[in-house]
Coordinates of C-alpha atoms in Angstrom, one line a residue:
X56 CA -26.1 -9.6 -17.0
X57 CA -28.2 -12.5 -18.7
X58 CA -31.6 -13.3 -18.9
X59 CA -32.4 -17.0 -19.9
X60 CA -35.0 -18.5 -21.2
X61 CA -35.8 -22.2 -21.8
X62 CA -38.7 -24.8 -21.3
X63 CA -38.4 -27.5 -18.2
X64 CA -35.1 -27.5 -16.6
X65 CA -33.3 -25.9 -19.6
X66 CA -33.1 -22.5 -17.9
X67 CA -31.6 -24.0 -14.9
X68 CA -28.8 -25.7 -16.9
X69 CA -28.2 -22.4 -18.7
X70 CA -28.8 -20.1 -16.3
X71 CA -26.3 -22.0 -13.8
X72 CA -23.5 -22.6 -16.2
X73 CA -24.0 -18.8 -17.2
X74 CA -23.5 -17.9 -13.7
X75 CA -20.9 -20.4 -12.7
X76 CA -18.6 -18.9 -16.3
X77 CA -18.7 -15.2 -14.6
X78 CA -21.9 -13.7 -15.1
X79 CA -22.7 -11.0 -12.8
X80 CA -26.6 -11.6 -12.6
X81 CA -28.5 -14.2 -14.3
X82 CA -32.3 -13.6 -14.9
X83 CA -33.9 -17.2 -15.5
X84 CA -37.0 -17.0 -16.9
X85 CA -39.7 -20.1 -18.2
X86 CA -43.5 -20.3 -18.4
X87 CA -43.3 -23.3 -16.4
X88 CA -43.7 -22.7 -11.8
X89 CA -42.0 -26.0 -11.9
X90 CA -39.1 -25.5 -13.9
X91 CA -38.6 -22.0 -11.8
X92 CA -38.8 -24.3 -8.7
X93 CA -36.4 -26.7 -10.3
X94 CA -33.4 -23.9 -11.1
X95 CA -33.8 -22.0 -7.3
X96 CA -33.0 -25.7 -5.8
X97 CA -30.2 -26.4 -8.3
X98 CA -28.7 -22.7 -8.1
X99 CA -28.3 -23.3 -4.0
X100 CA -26.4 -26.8 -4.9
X101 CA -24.5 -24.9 -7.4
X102 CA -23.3 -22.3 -5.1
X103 CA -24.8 -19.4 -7.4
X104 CA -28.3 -18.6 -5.8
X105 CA -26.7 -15.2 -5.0
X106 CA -26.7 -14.3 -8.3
X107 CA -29.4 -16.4 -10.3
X108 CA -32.6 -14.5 -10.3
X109 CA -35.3 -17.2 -11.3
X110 CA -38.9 -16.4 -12.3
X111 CA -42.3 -17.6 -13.7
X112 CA -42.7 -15.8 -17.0
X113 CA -40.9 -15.0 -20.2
X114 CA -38.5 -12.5 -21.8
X115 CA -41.1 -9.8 -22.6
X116 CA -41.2 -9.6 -18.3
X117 CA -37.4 -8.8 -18.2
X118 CA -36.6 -5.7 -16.7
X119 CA -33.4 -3.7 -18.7
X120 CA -30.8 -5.2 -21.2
X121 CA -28.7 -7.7 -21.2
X122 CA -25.3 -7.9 -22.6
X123 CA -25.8 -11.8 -23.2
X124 CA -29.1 -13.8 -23.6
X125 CA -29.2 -17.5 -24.0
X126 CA -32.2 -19.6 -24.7
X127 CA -33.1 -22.6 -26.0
X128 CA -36.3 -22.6 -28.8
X129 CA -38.0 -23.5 -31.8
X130 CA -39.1 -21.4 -34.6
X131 CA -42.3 -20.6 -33.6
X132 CA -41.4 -19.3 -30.2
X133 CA -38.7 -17.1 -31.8
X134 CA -41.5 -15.7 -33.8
X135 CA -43.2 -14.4 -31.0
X136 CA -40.4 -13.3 -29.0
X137 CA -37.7 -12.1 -31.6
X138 CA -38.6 -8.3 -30.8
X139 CA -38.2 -9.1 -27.3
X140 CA -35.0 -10.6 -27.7
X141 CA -33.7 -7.8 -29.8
X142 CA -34.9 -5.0 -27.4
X143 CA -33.7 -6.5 -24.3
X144 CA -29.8 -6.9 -25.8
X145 CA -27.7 -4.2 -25.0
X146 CA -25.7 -2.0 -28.0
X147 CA -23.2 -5.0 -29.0
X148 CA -25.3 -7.8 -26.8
X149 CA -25.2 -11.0 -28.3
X150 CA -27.8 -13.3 -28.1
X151 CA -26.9 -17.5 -28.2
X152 CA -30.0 -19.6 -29.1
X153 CA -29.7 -23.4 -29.1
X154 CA -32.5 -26.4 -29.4
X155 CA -33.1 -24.8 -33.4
X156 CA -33.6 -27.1 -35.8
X157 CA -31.4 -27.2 -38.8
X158 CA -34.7 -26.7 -41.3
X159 CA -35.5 -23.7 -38.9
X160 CA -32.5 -21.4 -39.6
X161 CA -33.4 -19.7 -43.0
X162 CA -36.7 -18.3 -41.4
X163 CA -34.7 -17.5 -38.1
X164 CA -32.3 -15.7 -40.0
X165 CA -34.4 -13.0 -42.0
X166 CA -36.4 -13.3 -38.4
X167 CA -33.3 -11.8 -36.5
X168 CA -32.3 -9.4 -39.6
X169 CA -35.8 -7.7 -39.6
X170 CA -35.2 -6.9 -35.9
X171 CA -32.1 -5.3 -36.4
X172 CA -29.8 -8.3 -35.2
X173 CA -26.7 -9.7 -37.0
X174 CA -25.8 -13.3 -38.0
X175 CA -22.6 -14.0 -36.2
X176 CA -22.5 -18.4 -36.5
X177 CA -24.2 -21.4 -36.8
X178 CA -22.9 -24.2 -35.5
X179 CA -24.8 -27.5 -36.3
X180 CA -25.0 -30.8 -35.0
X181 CA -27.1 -34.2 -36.6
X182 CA -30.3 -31.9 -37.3
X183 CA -29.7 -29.2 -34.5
X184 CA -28.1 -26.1 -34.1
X185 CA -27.1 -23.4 -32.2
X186 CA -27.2 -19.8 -33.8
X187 CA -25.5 -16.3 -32.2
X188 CA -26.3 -12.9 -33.5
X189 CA -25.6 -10.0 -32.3
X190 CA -27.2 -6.3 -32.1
X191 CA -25.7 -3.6 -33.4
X192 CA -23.6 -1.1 -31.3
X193 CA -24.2 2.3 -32.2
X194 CA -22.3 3.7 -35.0
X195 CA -22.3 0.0 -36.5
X196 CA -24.6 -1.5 -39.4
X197 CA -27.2 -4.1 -38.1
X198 CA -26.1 -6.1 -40.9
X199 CA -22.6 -5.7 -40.4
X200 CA -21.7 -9.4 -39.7
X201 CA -18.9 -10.7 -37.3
X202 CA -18.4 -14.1 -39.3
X203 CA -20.3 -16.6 -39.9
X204 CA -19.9 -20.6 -40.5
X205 CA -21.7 -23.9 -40.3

């Protein structure tokens, strides 16, 4: 299972290539009716509409946990929502957030520590990155780090 959220048609790219990689169920979630509109229509072309669930709203709306959430966002939107993100992982769920801005990681960082999620990578590219981290499974520090690089 994996929710996704994003801004415009960012959702519909992740939550489609999500879907078409093997997910089970994809929840796609954005503020924006349009960009919900947007991700049905391009789920049906994609041949996944069966199991792409798209809908107006935001992470704090999903329903269960996720083993895998992906999402593109800035710093201040990961401020809001990191307790959201971090509740709605599963024991071990790993959460893959791209669109981050390299000058945004330090702050996203002790961000995802203080709600109990794990630095696993970085990968950056010009200014931007993508950052994974990972909740803890039980029995396992939260700070118990897979790796990390740069």
């Amino acid at each position: 299972e994996c929710p996704v959220r994003g801004s415009n048609s960012a959702i519909g790219i992740l939550g489609i290539a999500a879907a078409l990689l093997g997910a089970g169920r994809v929840l796609a979630v954005d503020i924006e009716p349009a960009a919900v509109d947007h991700t049905r229509d391009n789920a049906a072309r994609n041949g996944v509409a069966d199991r792409l669930d798209a809908r107006t709203g935001s992470i704090e709306a999903a329903d269960g946990q996720f083993d895998l959430i992906v999402g593109n966002l800035l710093l201040p939107i990961f401020k809001r929502l990191t307790g959201q993100i971090a509740g709605a992982l599963a024991e071990g769920g790993i959460a893959i957030l791209s669109g981050v801005l390299e000058v945004q990681t330090a702050p996203m960082l002790a961000l995802a520590a203080e709600a109990g999620l794990s630095h696993v990578e970085t990968t950056a590219q010009r200014a931007w990155c993508a950052m994974v981290f990972r909740r803890a499974a039980e029995g396992r520090p939260a700070g118990d780090s897979l790796g990390a690089s740069r």
